[in-house]
GROMACS .gro file of C-alpha atoms in nm:
model
  181
    1MET     CA    1   3.559  -4.986  -0.248
    2LYS     CA    2   3.539  -4.750   0.050
    3TYR     CA    3   3.589  -4.450  -0.178
    4PHE     CA    4   3.320  -4.572  -0.414
    5LEU     CA    5   3.070  -4.610  -0.129
    6LEU     CA    6   3.166  -4.269   0.010
    7ALA     CA    7   3.122  -4.107  -0.333
    8LEU     CA    8   2.788  -4.284  -0.378
    9PHE     CA    9   2.670  -4.171  -0.035
   10LEU     CA   10   2.772  -3.809  -0.098
   11SER     CA   11   2.602  -3.800  -0.439
   12LEU     CA   12   2.282  -3.944  -0.291
   13ALA     CA   13   2.296  -3.694  -0.005
   14GLY     CA   14   2.333  -3.410  -0.257
   15ALA     CA   15   2.042  -3.539  -0.465
   16SER     CA   16   1.832  -3.575  -0.152
   17TYR     CA   17   1.915  -3.216  -0.053
   18ALA     CA   18   1.797  -3.085  -0.389
   19GLN     CA   19   1.476  -3.286  -0.368
   20THR     CA   20   1.390  -3.158  -0.021
   21ALA     CA   21   1.484  -2.790  -0.061
   22MET     CA   22   1.126  -2.655  -0.051
   23ARG     CA   23   1.030  -2.906   0.217
   24ASP     CA   24   1.318  -2.784   0.434
   25LEU     CA   25   1.225  -2.421   0.372
   26LEU     CA   26   0.866  -2.489   0.478
   27LYS     CA   27   0.988  -2.657   0.794
   28THR     CA   28   1.219  -2.367   0.885
   29MET     CA   29   0.984  -2.087   0.781
   30PRO     CA   30   0.972  -1.805   1.038
   31ALA     CA   31   0.655  -1.805   1.247
   32ALA     CA   32   0.600  -1.437   1.160
   33LEU     CA   33   0.517  -1.531   0.799
   34THR     CA   34   0.242  -1.773   0.898
   35PRO     CA   35   0.136  -1.687   1.254
   36SER     CA   36  -0.172  -1.909   1.227
   37LEU     CA   37   0.048  -2.218   1.169
   38SER     CA   38   0.265  -2.368   1.438
   39GLU     CA   39   0.591  -2.538   1.352
   40ASN     CA   40   0.415  -2.872   1.411
   41ASN     CA   41   0.140  -2.770   1.167
   42ARG     CA   42   0.398  -2.704   0.895
   43LEU     CA   43   0.582  -3.029   0.970
   44ASP     CA   44   0.253  -3.223   0.959
   45MET     CA   45   0.156  -3.064   0.628
   46VAL     CA   46   0.484  -3.170   0.467
   47ASP     CA   47   0.457  -3.522   0.613
   48PHE     CA   48   0.096  -3.558   0.498
   49LYS     CA   49   0.186  -3.440   0.147
   50ASP     CA   50   0.482  -3.680   0.130
   51ALA     CA   51   0.251  -3.965   0.236
   52GLY     CA   52   0.006  -3.881  -0.044
   53MET     CA   53  -0.260  -3.764   0.201
   54ALA     CA   54  -0.455  -3.438   0.205
   55ALA     CA   55  -0.219  -3.194   0.377
   56ILE     CA   56  -0.486  -3.024   0.589
   57VAL     CA   57  -0.430  -2.912   0.949
   58THR     CA   58  -0.627  -2.718   1.208
   59ASN     CA   59  -0.457  -2.382   1.253
   60ALA     CA   60  -0.428  -2.158   1.562
   61PHE     CA   61  -0.762  -1.990   1.479
   62GLU     CA   62  -0.941  -2.329   1.470
   63GLY     CA   63  -0.974  -2.299   1.092
   64LYS     CA   64  -0.836  -2.530   0.826
   65SER     CA   65  -0.508  -2.467   0.643
   66GLU     CA   66  -0.385  -2.678   0.352
   67LEU     CA   67  -0.061  -2.733   0.167
   68THR     CA   68  -0.214  -2.759  -0.180
   69GLN     CA   69   0.100  -2.806  -0.390
   70LEU     CA   70   0.459  -2.900  -0.312
   71THR     CA   71   0.743  -2.959  -0.556
   72ASP     CA   72   1.121  -2.930  -0.528
   73ASN     CA   73   1.106  -2.555  -0.591
   74TYR     CA   74   0.743  -2.449  -0.536
   75ALA     CA   75   0.486  -2.456  -0.256
   76SER     CA   76   0.131  -2.327  -0.235
   77LEU     CA   77  -0.061  -2.298   0.092
   78ARG     CA   78  -0.420  -2.200   0.162
   79LEU     CA   79  -0.384  -2.058   0.512
   80SER     CA   80  -0.754  -1.965   0.534
   81GLU     CA   81  -1.041  -1.894   0.298
   82ALA     CA   82  -0.904  -1.542   0.251
   83LEU     CA   83  -0.527  -1.591   0.272
   84HIS     CA   84  -0.301  -1.776   0.029
   85LEU     CA   85   0.077  -1.806   0.030
   86ASP     CA   86   0.281  -1.916  -0.273
   87MET     CA   87   0.658  -1.963  -0.274
   88ALA     CA   88   0.906  -2.028  -0.554
   89LEU     CA   89   1.271  -2.117  -0.502
   90LEU     CA   90   1.481  -1.939  -0.765
   91THR     CA   91   1.852  -1.916  -0.841
   92ALA     CA   92   2.006  -1.570  -0.876
   93GLY     CA   93   2.377  -1.544  -0.944
   94GLY     CA   94   2.448  -1.882  -0.787
   95GLU     CA   95   2.246  -1.798  -0.473
   96ARG     CA   96   1.910  -1.948  -0.385
   97VAL     CA   97   1.637  -1.685  -0.352
   98LEU     CA   98   1.285  -1.745  -0.228
   99CYS     CA   99   1.000  -1.543  -0.378
  100VAL     CA  100   0.696  -1.528  -0.147
  101VAL     CA  101   0.353  -1.409  -0.260
  102MET     CA  102   0.085  -1.343   0.002
  103THR     CA  103  -0.267  -1.288  -0.138
  104TRP     CA  104  -0.552  -1.164   0.080
  105GLY     CA  105  -0.922  -1.155   0.006
  106THR     CA  106  -1.196  -1.364  -0.149
  107ASP     CA  107  -1.394  -1.151  -0.395
  108LEU     CA  108  -1.160  -0.852  -0.388
  109ARG     CA  109  -0.803  -0.974  -0.366
  110GLU     CA  110  -0.462  -0.812  -0.334
  111SER     CA  111  -0.108  -0.946  -0.308
  112THR     CA  112   0.226  -0.852  -0.162
  113LEU     CA  113   0.560  -0.982  -0.281
  114SER     CA  114   0.876  -1.040  -0.077
  115PHE     CA  115   1.209  -1.210  -0.128
  116TYR     CA  116   1.426  -1.405   0.115
  117SER     CA  117   1.756  -1.589   0.115
  118ASP     CA  118   1.743  -1.964   0.174
  119GLN     CA  119   1.822  -1.880   0.538
  120TRP     CA  120   1.505  -1.665   0.558
  121GLN     CA  121   1.694  -1.335   0.560
  122PRO     CA  122   1.482  -1.060   0.396
  123LEU     CA  123   1.614  -0.933   0.063
  124PRO     CA  124   1.519  -0.607  -0.112
  125THR     CA  125   1.224  -0.670  -0.343
  126ALA     CA  126   1.336  -0.398  -0.586
  127ARG     CA  127   1.650  -0.604  -0.658
  128TYR     CA  128   1.438  -0.879  -0.816
  129VAL     CA  129   1.127  -0.710  -0.959
  130ALA     CA  130   0.991  -0.364  -1.037
  131LEU     CA  131   0.646  -0.364  -0.879
  132PRO     CA  132   0.366  -0.148  -1.014
  133ALA     CA  133   0.236   0.150  -0.816
  134TYR     CA  134  -0.122   0.018  -0.834
  135PRO     CA  135  -0.279  -0.268  -0.632
  136PHE     CA  136  -0.228  -0.610  -0.792
  137VAL     CA  137  -0.281  -0.982  -0.754
  138ALA     CA  138   0.035  -1.182  -0.813
  139THR     CA  139   0.048  -1.542  -0.935
  140LEU     CA  140   0.360  -1.757  -0.946
  141ASP     CA  141   0.380  -2.026  -1.213
  142SER     CA  142   0.506  -2.347  -1.053
  143VAL     CA  143   0.673  -2.471  -1.372
  144GLN     CA  144   0.773  -2.174  -1.590
  145GLN     CA  145   0.938  -1.958  -1.320
  146SER     CA  146   0.719  -1.666  -1.413
  147LEU     CA  147   0.519  -1.410  -1.220
  148THR     CA  148   0.188  -1.271  -1.342
  149LEU     CA  149   0.067  -0.939  -1.203
  150THR     CA  150  -0.301  -0.856  -1.252
  151ARG     CA  151  -0.414  -0.500  -1.189
  152VAL     CA  152  -0.686  -0.473  -0.926
  153ASN     CA  153  -0.963  -0.229  -1.022
  154TYR     CA  154  -1.134  -0.172  -0.686
  155PHE     CA  155  -1.241   0.181  -0.761
  156ASN     CA  156  -1.355   0.132  -1.120
  157GLN     CA  157  -1.634  -0.116  -1.048
  158PRO     CA  158  -1.959  -0.062  -1.245
  159ALA     CA  159  -2.243   0.108  -1.058
  160ASN     CA  160  -2.503  -0.114  -1.223
  161GLU     CA  161  -2.528  -0.423  -1.443
  162GLU     CA  162  -2.550  -0.228  -1.772
  163GLN     CA  163  -2.207  -0.073  -1.730
  164GLU     CA  164  -1.900  -0.253  -1.857
  165LYS     CA  165  -1.675  -0.418  -1.605
  166PRO     CA  166  -1.317  -0.287  -1.609
  167VAL     CA  167  -1.069  -0.491  -1.809
  168ASN     CA  168  -0.809  -0.671  -1.600
  169VAL     CA  169  -0.462  -0.582  -1.722
  170GLN     CA  170  -0.213  -0.864  -1.680
  171THR     CA  171   0.163  -0.852  -1.708
  172THR     CA  172   0.369  -1.171  -1.709
  173LEU     CA  173   0.730  -1.142  -1.603
  174ASN     CA  174   0.977  -1.425  -1.661
  175TRP     CA  175   1.271  -1.508  -1.435
  176ASP     CA  176   1.597  -1.449  -1.625
  177GLY     CA  177   1.829  -1.587  -1.357
  178ASN     CA  178   1.857  -1.256  -1.171
  179THR     CA  179   1.524  -1.071  -1.190
  180PHE     CA  180   1.167  -1.098  -1.311
  181LYS     CA  181   1.145  -0.911  -1.644
   0.00000   0.00000   0.00000
């Protein structure tokens, strides 16, 4: 009976670990990634989300930040009106890898992409995705494990209303277990 209870406890602990992976990563996120959020802000956001409440906190700049979506392997935060952070927890060769997309701007937007281990150690981006040489906005799909890159056409804007707006070129890359292709 003792062995059965021990096995049951260990299996529940393992299941609980899998269910809280993104929550734990949010709680242990380095302050340098979100300097406007304190550790208590991040903890409150996760607690509010778990309680089914709006996960909105007052950040260090007296603005509002919100955890808009949280699943076992995805999180989306609106840090301010002009700064969004999206994270996806991926598996690469048996290791857990975190893909982080930071998007700045309101009307004109641009993103950066970085990768981290599940211990928040920086990993080389080129190992996981070949990024374009032009400015882009990146979007992570919370379900499909895909990354969409949309070319930003800052310098090709029409001079007047009669001119055609530039076409946004989108590329969707799917996670194959090692890289986005």
